[in-house]
Amino acid sequence: MATTSSSGIPSAGTSGAGKDLGYDALLADGADMDALVAEHLARTGTDGILSLAAAVNDAPVLTGVHEAVSAVGALETLKCAATAKQADHSVAYQDSLIAHRQCTGVREKNPAWGSSGDVALAMHLSPHSGSKRTSDFRILAEDLPLSHQGLRQGIMTWDQARVVVSGTRNLKIENRRMIDELLWEDTHTCFQSGTAALREMVNYWALVLEPETAEQEEADATEKRYASGYRVNENTVRIIGEFPLDQGVPILQVLSRETGRPRKPGDDRTNAQVAADTVFEAITDTKATGSRPVELLLMMDAESLTGDGDEPALIPGHGYISATKARSLVAGDPEHPLDTWCRRLYAAPDTGKLVAMDSAARNFAGNLKRFITFRDQRCRTPHCNGRIQELDHVVQVHRNGKTTELNAAGRCRTCNQTKEAPGWDEEPLPGRGRHSFRITTPSGHSYTSTAPPPRPTTGMGRPLQRK
């Protein structure tokens, strides 16, 4: 005789042979479909999660006005629940890794080393973002139980959860949990007011419960001041930064003063453009309308340089620019002579692999350093996208790794340090066309890093041609 599962579905047995197990038949038999989905996920683990993702992708798009918006809300709830479950699994992985290393006496002073990089790769995040995310996940899962449950249910979003985590990060655990309880009292509707109101409420309670933390945060603001930037698209670079109040206010005052000055005749710049020019001129000591010192590593034909072609040029670490822009940079402003270095590099036409160079030295230097920086363009850890800060031996020198183009990779400083964690292994993959190497993380997952093409190509391996 057949038995039934917790969801009321007949299991394998003689009387269940040939029974219709289609959706309608199961529903007619009184099966609890929600329980069936839950049991499927519980029994199949990762495969079940992937099948759920596939089912969501295969589900029809609802076209009714009410139904379509309801689906958007339902998917937001699904996304919140998935994020809350990601937090649970992230904490479970770190705890398991820490316990294993402590039992084996490996890296006892920092047994979690490398775990955030492992999670970052799984989530397609940069190492910096992965480290912050794993920290946020742990605070949420362990110290903010009501917010964690609210995220599970879709009552609060991940953006709101991050506000709570960030605002309570430096508090004592008991005060962190007290704010978590206060936020979920019936008298508050902070989760309907957006992140700004929520941030103000969390900050207010943090100051009431631990006023001394404000002084520490002031000191932290000075210590953690920074300015950085990254390329947004082919035409724009975004400069970002944070400054302590005593530095930030004078900067804002200067910008306000310069944007408030009367314009000269013919100066039709907006206030935003004046502010941008003010920052540029203060940092570079160069007029905003003048020429810029630049080194162009050109993957472009001679015809493009002379004006008879349109092959884009590459500024390492920042990406491609049009041939017209490259010619403009080379030509410069006659009134402000340009300090420009132009260098040509060549790639094999069949594989796109740059011509290799080796060195007998321990450190990457000279043309080999230039070559690797040009080849990799950004940190080679998948999803990192950070600036190249260090040239790394894929196989470390202490493991007899050689200082060669094959055994080299451009990395940001964080990724270069993370690869030293126990259980983290990397090896070159020769003979694969463009430079490649394999990364194996402490959790046993493997990822392949392949150098970007020296220039974008079509599927036929040829650059696009203008018609």
XYZ file of N, CA and C in Angstrom, residues 206-452:
741
model
N 20.105 55.386 18.601
C 21.509 55.046 18.854
C 22.170 56.113 19.716
N 21.855 57.394 19.457
C 22.418 58.481 20.256
C 21.875 58.475 21.670
N 20.601 58.103 21.832
C 20.019 58.034 23.171
C 20.647 56.907 23.976
N 20.812 55.750 23.355
C 21.306 54.576 24.070
C 22.815 54.614 24.290
N 23.553 55.130 23.336
C 25.026 55.167 23.446
C 25.561 56.489 22.918
N 25.401 57.567 23.658
C 25.900 58.864 23.173
C 27.402 58.881 22.945
N 28.115 57.997 23.659
C 29.570 57.978 23.496
C 29.994 57.484 22.124
N 29.106 56.770 21.457
C 29.484 56.284 20.129
C 29.593 57.416 19.125
N 28.902 58.533 19.378
C 28.988 59.676 18.457
C 30.417 60.201 18.393
N 31.087 60.252 19.550
C 32.471 60.722 19.568
C 33.371 59.765 18.786
N 33.140 58.479 18.954
C 33.951 57.509 18.233
C 33.691 57.597 16.739
N 32.429 57.827 16.361
C 32.104 57.935 14.946
C 32.736 59.167 14.320
N 32.871 60.238 15.107
C 33.574 61.421 14.609
C 35.032 61.083 14.329
N 35.647 60.343 15.246
C 37.038 59.936 15.031
C 37.144 58.994 13.836
N 36.161 58.101 13.695
C 36.169 57.178 12.561
C 36.033 57.925 11.244
N 35.222 58.982 11.246
C 35.032 59.755 10.019
C 36.346 60.363 9.552
N 37.171 60.776 10.481
C 38.479 61.324 10.116
C 39.401 60.226 9.602
N 39.377 59.096 10.286
C 40.267 57.997 9.901
C 39.866 57.381 8.567
N 38.574 57.320 8.294
C 38.088 56.622 7.109
C 37.809 57.549 5.934
N 38.302 58.780 6.001
C 38.096 59.694 4.873
C 38.758 59.121 3.620
N 38.155 59.362 2.482
C 38.720 58.827 1.250
C 38.177 59.595 0.056
N 38.872 59.487 -1.031
C 38.397 59.972 -2.330
C 38.821 58.938 -3.360
N 37.927 58.607 -4.254
C 38.215 57.596 -5.255
C 37.371 57.892 -6.484
N 37.419 57.007 -7.444
C 36.629 57.208 -8.648
C 36.616 55.965 -9.502
N 35.702 55.938 -10.439
C 35.620 54.825 -11.369
C 34.894 55.290 -12.616
N 35.098 54.537 -13.687
C 34.482 54.901 -14.942
C 33.054 54.390 -14.998
N 32.104 55.281 -15.303
C 30.701 54.921 -15.379
C 30.367 54.345 -16.745
N 30.833 55.007 -17.793
C 30.599 54.549 -19.158
C 31.734 55.058 -20.036
N 31.549 54.979 -21.351
C 32.646 55.324 -22.252
C 32.981 56.809 -22.253
N 32.130 57.639 -21.615
C 32.361 59.072 -21.650
C 32.497 59.729 -20.285
N 32.249 58.968 -19.230
C 32.112 59.589 -17.918
C 32.894 58.839 -16.849
N 33.537 59.597 -15.959
C 34.184 59.061 -14.761
C 33.485 59.676 -13.552
N 33.164 58.851 -12.560
C 32.528 59.347 -11.351
C 33.566 59.428 -10.224
N 33.707 60.589 -9.635
C 34.599 60.804 -8.498
C 33.749 60.809 -7.241
N 34.123 60.005 -6.269
C 33.352 59.889 -5.036
C 34.287 60.050 -3.845
N 33.728 60.302 -2.679
C 34.549 60.409 -1.485
C 33.718 60.718 -0.261
N 34.336 60.582 0.882
C 33.732 60.950 2.157
C 34.776 61.689 2.979
N 34.344 62.767 3.634
C 35.244 63.594 4.423
C 34.621 63.859 5.785
N 35.445 64.009 6.806
C 34.888 64.417 8.105
C 34.308 65.820 7.979
N 33.450 66.174 8.905
C 32.708 67.426 8.805
C 33.634 68.631 8.659
N 34.758 68.649 9.411
C 35.625 69.826 9.373
C 36.355 69.978 8.045
N 36.423 68.914 7.238
C 36.983 69.009 5.897
C 35.888 69.164 4.844
N 34.782 68.490 5.054
C 33.721 68.513 4.056
C 33.038 69.868 3.945
N 32.804 70.527 5.088
C 32.121 71.816 5.041
C 32.918 72.868 4.268
N 34.252 73.012 4.487
C 35.005 73.979 3.670
C 34.940 73.671 2.173
N 34.938 72.382 1.806
C 34.821 72.029 0.388
C 33.486 72.513 -0.164
N 32.421 72.268 0.588
C 31.101 72.712 0.148
C 31.016 74.232 0.071
N 31.702 74.925 1.003
C 31.686 76.381 0.984
C 32.394 76.926 -0.252
N 33.522 76.306 -0.619
C 34.241 76.744 -1.824
C 33.382 76.525 -3.064
N 32.751 75.360 -3.159
C 31.895 75.084 -4.310
C 30.738 76.072 -4.366
N 30.160 76.386 -3.205
C 29.060 77.345 -3.166
C 29.527 78.726 -3.595
N 30.719 79.109 -3.165
C 31.255 80.430 -3.532
C 31.511 80.521 -5.033
N 32.099 79.462 -5.602
C 32.440 79.508 -7.023
C 31.191 79.447 -7.903
N 30.212 78.667 -7.495
C 28.994 78.609 -8.310
C 28.161 79.874 -8.172
N 28.391 80.644 -7.107
C 27.638 81.879 -6.910
C 28.258 83.100 -7.549
N 29.481 82.968 -8.095
C 30.131 84.117 -8.741
C 29.394 84.503 -10.022
N 29.368 85.806 -10.352
C 28.796 86.215 -11.643
C 29.620 85.634 -12.790
N 28.962 85.176 -13.843
C 29.636 84.594 -14.995
C 30.149 85.703 -15.916
N 31.287 85.438 -16.544
C 31.795 86.341 -17.579
C 30.938 86.199 -18.834
N 30.905 87.211 -19.666
C 30.144 87.100 -20.921
C 30.608 85.894 -21.728
N 29.681 85.108 -22.210
C 29.997 83.915 -22.988
C 30.167 82.663 -22.159
N 30.230 82.803 -20.838
C 30.347 81.633 -19.962
C 28.938 81.140 -19.628
N 28.495 80.115 -20.338
C 27.140 79.611 -20.143
C 27.110 78.305 -19.357
N 28.150 78.054 -18.551
C 28.191 76.838 -17.759
C 27.107 76.858 -16.678
N 26.592 75.664 -16.381
C 25.655 75.530 -15.269
C 26.432 75.514 -13.956
N 25.710 75.637 -12.838
C 26.363 75.572 -11.531
C 27.068 74.229 -11.331
N 26.432 73.150 -11.793
C 27.042 71.826 -11.654
C 28.348 71.754 -12.443
N 28.384 72.340 -13.632
C 29.598 72.314 -14.449
C 30.695 73.166 -13.818
N 30.322 74.311 -13.242
C 31.310 75.145 -12.550
C 31.904 74.392 -11.369
N 31.054 73.688 -10.611
C 31.549 72.920 -9.462
C 32.510 71.828 -9.911
N 32.171 71.133 -11.010
C 33.048 70.080 -11.521
C 34.386 70.664 -11.966
N 34.367 71.787 -12.676
C 35.609 72.415 -13.129
C 36.446 72.883 -11.948
N 35.792 73.379 -10.894
C 36.516 73.834 -9.701
C 37.276 72.693 -9.054
N 36.608 71.544 -8.913
C 37.268 70.375 -8.312
C 38.424 69.912 -9.187
N 38.209 69.830 -10.508
C 39.258 69.370 -11.416
C 40.488 70.273 -11.341
N 40.277 71.582 -11.399
C 41.408 72.510 -11.408
C 42.141 72.520 -10.079
N 41.405 72.335 -8.962
C 42.055 72.314 -7.652
C 42.925 71.073 -7.484
N 42.466 69.952 -8.020
C 43.205 68.701 -7.841
C 44.379 68.590 -8.799
N 44.184 68.978 -10.062
C 45.194 68.745 -11.095
C 46.096 69.944 -11.362
N 45.704 71.118 -10.837
C 46.436 72.351 -11.134
C 46.514 72.571 -12.647
N 45.435 72.185 -13.339
C 45.348 72.295 -14.787
C 44.015 72.945 -15.134
N 44.033 73.853 -16.070
C 42.802 74.480 -16.487
C 41.845 73.436 -17.070
N 40.570 73.595 -16.747
C 39.586 72.627 -17.209
C 39.462 72.607 -18.720
N 39.824 73.721 -19.373
C 39.719 73.798 -20.830
C 41.024 73.483 -21.540
N 42.074 73.163 -20.789
C 43.378 72.910 -21.399
C 43.594 71.456 -21.740
N 44.861 71.107 -22.048
C 45.215 69.736 -22.389
C 45.476 68.929 -21.126
N 45.423 67.600 -21.256
C 45.623 66.704 -20.116
C 46.821 65.793 -20.363
N 47.719 65.676 -19.396
C 48.771 64.664 -19.525
C 48.144 63.278 -19.550
N 48.528 62.452 -20.512
C 47.913 61.133 -20.642
C 48.865 60.190 -21.347
N 48.814 58.920 -20.966
C 49.545 57.891 -21.693
C 48.527 57.027 -22.422
N 48.669 56.937 -23.741
C 47.768 56.125 -24.544
C 48.482 54.850 -24.963
N 47.948 53.708 -24.512
C 48.423 52.434 -25.022
C 47.466 52.068 -26.148
N 47.919 52.193 -27.361
C 47.025 52.158 -28.503
C 46.935 50.782 -29.131
N 45.716 50.209 -29.098
C 45.410 49.053 -29.926
C 44.635 49.593 -31.122
N 45.311 50.360 -31.960
C 44.639 51.007 -33.066
C 45.569 51.023 -34.266
N 44.985 50.990 -35.437
C 45.776 51.012 -36.647
C 46.384 52.396 -36.852
N 47.470 52.419 -37.625
C 48.093 53.701 -37.927
C 47.107 54.635 -38.620
N 46.196 54.054 -39.409
C 45.218 54.878 -40.111
C 44.303 55.611 -39.132
N 44.007 54.963 -37.979
C 43.152 55.608 -36.997
C 43.853 56.808 -36.382
N 45.161 56.681 -36.168
C 45.909 57.775 -35.579
C 46.013 58.957 -36.535
N 46.084 58.677 -37.826
C 46.237 59.752 -38.803
C 44.901 60.291 -39.289
N 43.807 59.652 -38.902
C 42.503 60.159 -39.288
C 41.840 59.385 -40.392
N 42.487 58.325 -40.896
C 41.904 57.556 -41.996
C 41.180 56.298 -41.526
N 41.100 56.084 -40.205
C 40.427 54.900 -39.667
C 39.703 55.247 -38.389
N 39.000 54.259 -37.815
C 38.173 54.498 -36.630
C 38.393 53.448 -35.548
N 39.600 52.850 -35.470
C 39.873 51.844 -34.446
C 39.973 52.517 -33.079
N 39.169 52.092 -32.080
C 39.229 52.721 -30.752
C 40.592 52.520 -30.085
N 40.913 53.412 -29.149
C 42.147 53.323 -28.359
C 41.784 52.991 -26.921
N 42.750 52.477 -26.176
C 42.512 52.036 -24.806
C 43.369 52.836 -23.839
N 42.751 53.382 -22.807
C 43.474 53.969 -21.678
C 43.400 52.950 -20.547
N 44.496 52.279 -20.210
C 44.460 51.170 -19.241
C 43.803 51.579 -17.932
N 42.936 50.690 -17.441
C 42.237 50.926 -16.195
C 40.986 51.755 -16.339
N 40.760 52.311 -17.529
C 39.601 53.179 -17.718
C 38.761 52.770 -18.916
N 39.322 52.034 -19.849
C 38.521 51.528 -20.946
C 38.800 52.204 -22.269
N 37.932 51.915 -23.235
C 38.132 52.372 -24.604
C 37.578 53.778 -24.822
N 38.225 54.475 -25.727
C 37.732 55.765 -26.182
C 37.695 55.725 -27.700
N 36.925 56.616 -28.288
C 36.811 56.629 -29.741
C 38.115 57.087 -30.374
N 38.309 56.712 -31.632
C 39.501 57.148 -32.359
C 39.541 58.667 -32.440
N 38.383 59.292 -32.594
C 38.335 60.754 -32.653
C 38.837 61.367 -31.356
N 38.401 60.808 -30.211
C 38.857 61.318 -28.921
C 40.344 61.069 -28.737
N 40.832 59.915 -29.167
C 42.261 59.610 -29.051
C 43.087 60.605 -29.861
N 42.639 60.902 -31.073
C 43.371 61.868 -31.894
C 43.352 63.244 -31.240
N 42.218 63.570 -30.598
C 42.126 64.854 -29.916
C 43.106 64.933 -28.760
N 43.233 63.834 -28.001
C 44.177 63.821 -26.880
C 45.620 63.913 -27.361
N 45.900 63.236 -28.476
C 47.262 63.281 -29.025
C 47.591 64.679 -29.529
N 46.624 65.304 -30.181
C 46.866 66.631 -30.746
C 46.960 67.690 -29.663
N 46.077 67.597 -28.656
C 46.117 68.550 -27.564
C 45.634 69.927 -27.964
N 45.874 70.901 -27.084
C 45.501 72.292 -27.282
C 46.761 73.061 -27.629
N 46.821 73.746 -28.772
C 48.038 74.476 -29.162
C 48.492 75.461 -28.100
N 47.556 76.017 -27.322
C 47.941 76.981 -26.295
C 48.419 76.308 -25.020
N 48.147 75.012 -24.896
C 48.582 74.255 -23.720
C 49.187 72.949 -24.206
N 50.474 72.923 -24.491
C 51.118 71.728 -25.062
C 50.822 70.482 -24.231
N 50.606 69.384 -24.936
C 50.194 68.137 -24.292
C 51.384 67.225 -24.036
N 51.411 66.674 -22.837
C 52.423 65.682 -22.491
C 51.821 64.309 -22.726
N 52.034 63.744 -23.922
C 51.404 62.484 -24.299
C 52.450 61.446 -24.671
N 52.287 60.229 -24.131
C 53.109 59.088 -24.530
C 52.216 58.119 -25.269
N 52.625 57.699 -26.445
C 51.860 56.727 -27.228
C 52.677 55.451 -27.372
N 52.074 54.313 -27.057
C 52.757 53.032 -27.176
C 51.839 52.067 -27.895
N 52.403 51.275 -28.781
C 51.631 50.284 -29.526
C 51.871 48.894 -28.962
N 50.819 48.106 -28.838
C 50.937 46.696 -28.476
C 50.209 45.883 -29.522
N 50.627 44.623 -29.684
C 50.090 43.781 -30.753
C 49.502 42.502 -30.175
N 48.485 41.992 -30.838
C 47.829 40.758 -30.414
C 47.840 39.755 -31.547
N 47.905 38.466 -31.169
C 47.838 37.422 -32.187
C 46.446 37.450 -32.822
N 46.351 37.470 -34.145
C 45.046 37.625 -34.780
C 44.114 36.443 -34.578
N 44.646 35.236 -34.326
C 43.784 34.065 -34.219
C 43.203 33.883 -32.822
N 43.968 34.231 -31.769
C 43.516 33.997 -30.398
C 43.242 35.273 -29.618
N 43.719 36.406 -30.088
C 43.576 37.639 -29.327
C 44.554 37.725 -28.180
N 45.507 36.796 -28.103
C 46.492 36.777 -27.024
C 47.587 37.794 -27.323
N 47.900 38.632 -26.322
C 48.977 39.591 -26.511
C 50.315 38.873 -26.534
N 51.284 39.435 -27.245
C 52.615 38.840 -27.320
C 53.225 38.816 -25.925
N 53.715 37.665 -25.486
C 54.169 37.496 -24.112
C 55.615 37.933 -23.932
N 55.940 38.293 -22.676
C 57.309 38.627 -22.303
C 57.593 37.986 -20.953
N 58.787 37.492 -20.778
C 59.178 36.859 -19.529
C 60.258 37.688 -18.843
N 60.447 37.406 -17.549
C 61.477 38.094 -16.791
C 62.087 37.127 -15.796
N 63.353 37.262 -15.558
C 64.022 36.416 -14.577
C 63.949 37.023 -13.182
N 63.427 38.226 -13.071
C 63.364 38.907 -11.786
C 62.203 38.380 -10.949
N 62.238 38.664 -9.645
C 61.152 38.254 -8.758
C 59.974 39.212 -8.886
N 60.224 40.490 -9.123
C 59.186 41.494 -9.232
C 58.892 41.807 -10.694
N 57.640 42.055 -10.984
C 57.258 42.461 -12.332
C 57.620 43.933 -12.509
N 58.383 44.226 -13.541
C 58.839 45.600 -13.723
C 58.979 45.891 -15.213
N 59.246 47.157 -15.509
C 59.547 47.570 -16.873
C 58.422 47.267 -17.847
N 58.811 46.819 -19.039
C 57.827 46.544 -20.085
C 56.904 45.390 -19.725
N 57.412 44.404 -18.946
C 56.558 43.298 -18.532
C 55.429 43.809 -17.639
N 55.747 44.743 -16.754
C 54.725 45.337 -15.890
C 53.700 46.089 -16.728
N 54.166 46.865 -17.685
C 53.257 47.605 -18.563
C 52.375 46.628 -19.343
N 53.008 45.578 -19.810
C 52.312 44.597 -20.633
C 51.171 43.932 -19.866
N 51.458 43.472 -18.630
C 50.458 42.776 -17.833
C 49.316 43.734 -17.456
N 49.684 44.962 -17.117
C 48.666 45.953 -16.765
C 47.749 46.220 -17.948
N 48.330 46.303 -19.124
C 47.524 46.534 -20.325
C 46.664 45.314 -20.636
N 47.246 44.126 -20.506
C 46.517 42.894 -20.832
C 45.304 42.705 -19.935
N 45.457 42.941 -18.627
C 44.399 42.623 -17.670
C 43.418 43.772 -17.458
N 43.878 44.999 -17.540
C 43.062 46.212 -17.472
C 42.448 46.450 -16.092
N 41.886 45.423 -15.474
C 41.321 45.534 -14.124
C 41.663 44.282 -13.329
N 41.333 44.296 -12.023
C 41.602 43.122 -11.191
C 40.995 41.885 -11.831
N 41.765 40.811 -11.861
C 41.356 39.611 -12.573
C 40.420 38.699 -11.766
N 40.148 38.983 -10.509
C 39.183 38.176 -9.785
C 37.800 38.391 -10.389
N 37.085 37.326 -10.745
C 35.757 37.510 -11.324
C 34.874 38.407 -10.466
N 34.177 39.330 -11.118
C 33.208 40.246 -10.523
C 33.855 41.358 -9.699
N 35.182 41.401 -9.573
C 35.798 42.420 -8.735
C 35.736 43.788 -9.406
N 36.327 43.895 -10.605
C 36.274 45.141 -11.356
C 37.082 46.261 -10.701
N 37.926 45.929 -9.716
C 38.713 46.952 -9.046
C 39.936 47.355 -9.857
N 40.550 48.457 -9.441
C 41.772 48.917 -10.094
C 42.912 47.936 -9.806
N 43.821 47.803 -10.759
C 45.022 47.001 -10.538
C 45.949 47.780 -9.602
N 46.191 47.221 -8.434
C 47.081 47.849 -7.459
C 48.371 47.059 -7.281
N 48.314 45.763 -7.575
C 49.501 44.919 -7.418
C 49.545 43.903 -8.554
N 50.755 43.565 -8.974
C 50.930 42.488 -9.953
C 51.231 41.217 -9.181
N 50.390 40.239 -9.379
C 50.383 39.041 -8.546
C 50.970 37.852 -9.290
N 51.715 37.014 -8.568
C 52.097 35.708 -9.087
C 50.915 34.758 -8.882
N 50.369 34.206 -9.957
C 49.232 33.291 -9.841
C 49.622 32.136 -8.914
N 50.727 31.482 -9.205
C 51.338 30.525 -8.276
C 52.418 31.291 -7.526
N 52.292 31.364 -6.211
C 53.167 32.204 -5.423
C 54.639 31.817 -5.576
N 55.515 32.802 -5.351
C 56.954 32.579 -5.443
C 57.392 31.511 -4.450
N 56.795 31.513 -3.250
C 57.198 30.518 -2.245
C 56.758 29.106 -2.628
N 55.903 29.004 -3.669
C 55.529 27.696 -4.211
C 56.214 27.459 -5.555
N 57.312 28.170 -5.767
C 58.127 28.051 -6.988
C 57.439 28.647 -8.217
N 56.536 29.599 -8.011
C 55.932 30.298 -9.129
C 56.938 31.204 -9.811
N 56.917 31.266 -11.129
C 57.892 32.035 -11.901
C 57.355 33.430 -12.228
N 58.269 34.341 -12.458
C 57.905 35.706 -12.840
C 57.787 35.757 -14.352
N 56.664 35.287 -14.849
C 56.417 35.238 -16.289
C 55.047 35.827 -16.590
N 54.825 36.104 -17.843
C 53.511 36.604 -18.265
C 52.430 35.578 -17.966
N 52.703 34.283 -18.169
C 51.717 33.242 -17.922
C 51.340 33.165 -16.451
N 52.294 33.395 -15.561
C 52.071 33.258 -14.123
C 51.788 34.597 -13.456
N 51.312 35.564 -14.239
C 51.073 36.900 -13.699
C 49.612 37.277 -13.846
N 49.142 38.095 -12.923
C 47.773 38.615 -13.002
C 47.716 39.940 -12.276
N 47.035 40.898 -12.873
C 46.800 42.162 -12.196
C 45.698 41.987 -11.157
N 45.933 42.453 -9.921
C 44.937 42.283 -8.851
C 44.822 43.560 -8.037
N 43.657 43.737 -7.432
C 43.542 44.769 -6.410
C 44.211 44.226 -5.141
N 44.475 45.089 -4.205
C 45.210 44.667 -3.013
C 44.416 43.644 -2.199
N 43.107 43.836 -2.104
C 42.287 42.910 -1.309
C 42.334 41.500 -1.874
N 42.192 41.373 -3.188
C 42.188 40.039 -3.807
C 43.555 39.372 -3.695
N 44.600 40.164 -3.790
C 45.950 39.596 -3.678
C 46.191 39.049 -2.275
N 45.573 39.657 -1.274
C 45.714 39.165 0.100
C 44.793 37.974 0.351
N 43.589 38.028 -0.223
C 42.615 36.953 0.014
C 43.129 35.616 -0.481
N 43.869 35.600 -1.600
C 44.314 34.332 -2.175
C 45.315 33.600 -1.277
N 45.821 34.271 -0.250
C 46.740 33.620 0.683
C 46.008 32.833 1.769
N 44.673 32.909 1.779
C 43.903 32.193 2.799
C 44.046 30.685 2.634
N 44.022 29.932 3.732
C 44.088 28.470 3.637
C 42.960 27.922 2.771
N 43.295 26.999 1.887
C 42.298 26.391 1.020
C 42.047 27.154 -0.264
N 42.709 28.303 -0.418
C 42.561 29.097 -1.641
C 43.705 28.729 -2.574
N 43.378 28.323 -3.789
C 44.408 27.847 -4.708
C 44.175 28.429 -6.101
N 45.267 28.766 -6.783
C 45.175 29.293 -8.142
C 46.247 28.653 -9.007
N 45.914 28.439 -10.293
C 46.879 27.855 -11.211
C 46.618 28.367 -12.622
N 47.695 28.633 -13.387
C 47.522 29.085 -14.772
C 46.920 27.979 -15.625
N 46.232 28.376 -16.694
C 45.659 27.439 -17.652
C 46.250 27.754 -19.020
N 47.405 27.182 -19.332
C 48.057 27.488 -20.614
C 47.286 26.891 -21.786
N 47.527 27.458 -22.948
C 46.958 26.919 -24.171
C 45.488 27.188 -24.360
N 44.942 28.240 -23.714
C 43.516 28.524 -23.825
C 43.247 29.828 -24.585
N 44.181 30.246 -25.439
C 43.981 31.518 -26.130
C 44.386 32.659 -25.224
N 43.439 33.542 -24.886
C 43.757 34.640 -23.980
C 44.143 34.084 -22.615
N 44.982 34.816 -21.920
C 45.521 34.380 -20.635
C 44.400 33.990 -19.674
N 44.514 32.787 -19.063
C 43.483 32.291 -18.152
C 44.136 31.606 -16.959
N 43.444 31.633 -15.825
C 43.862 30.823 -14.678
C 42.631 30.432 -13.875
N 42.780 29.333 -13.115
C 41.673 28.783 -12.340
C 41.829 29.173 -10.872
N 40.713 29.574 -10.263
C 40.658 29.899 -8.842
C 39.814 28.837 -8.144
N 40.351 28.223 -7.092
C 39.593 27.284 -6.277
C 39.517 27.846 -4.868
N 38.303 28.005 -4.347
C 38.101 28.663 -3.062
C 38.058 27.640 -1.930
N 38.090 28.104 -0.671
C 38.052 27.166 0.460
C 36.811 26.277 0.481
N 35.710 26.731 -0.137
C 34.502 25.900 -0.148
C 34.549 24.832 -1.227
N 35.607 24.838 -2.066
C 35.737 23.838 -3.109
C 35.160 24.238 -4.447
N 34.653 25.460 -4.573
C 34.128 25.928 -5.849
C 35.265 26.472 -6.713
N 35.130 26.297 -8.021
C 36.163 26.739 -8.958
C 35.606 27.775 -9.926
N 36.457 28.740 -10.257
C 36.102 29.804 -11.192
C 37.278 30.019 -12.129
N 36.990 30.358 -13.374
C 38.041 30.617 -14.353
C 38.090 32.108 -14.659
N 39.274 32.669 -14.569
C 39.488 34.071 -14.913
C 40.198 34.135 -16.260
N 39.596 34.808 -17.225
C 40.178 34.963 -18.555
C 40.392 36.435 -18.833
N 41.566 36.775 -19.321
C 41.885 38.173 -19.607
C 40.897 38.726 -20.619
N 40.527 39.983 -20.478
C 39.602 40.569 -21.448
C 40.264 40.657 -22.814
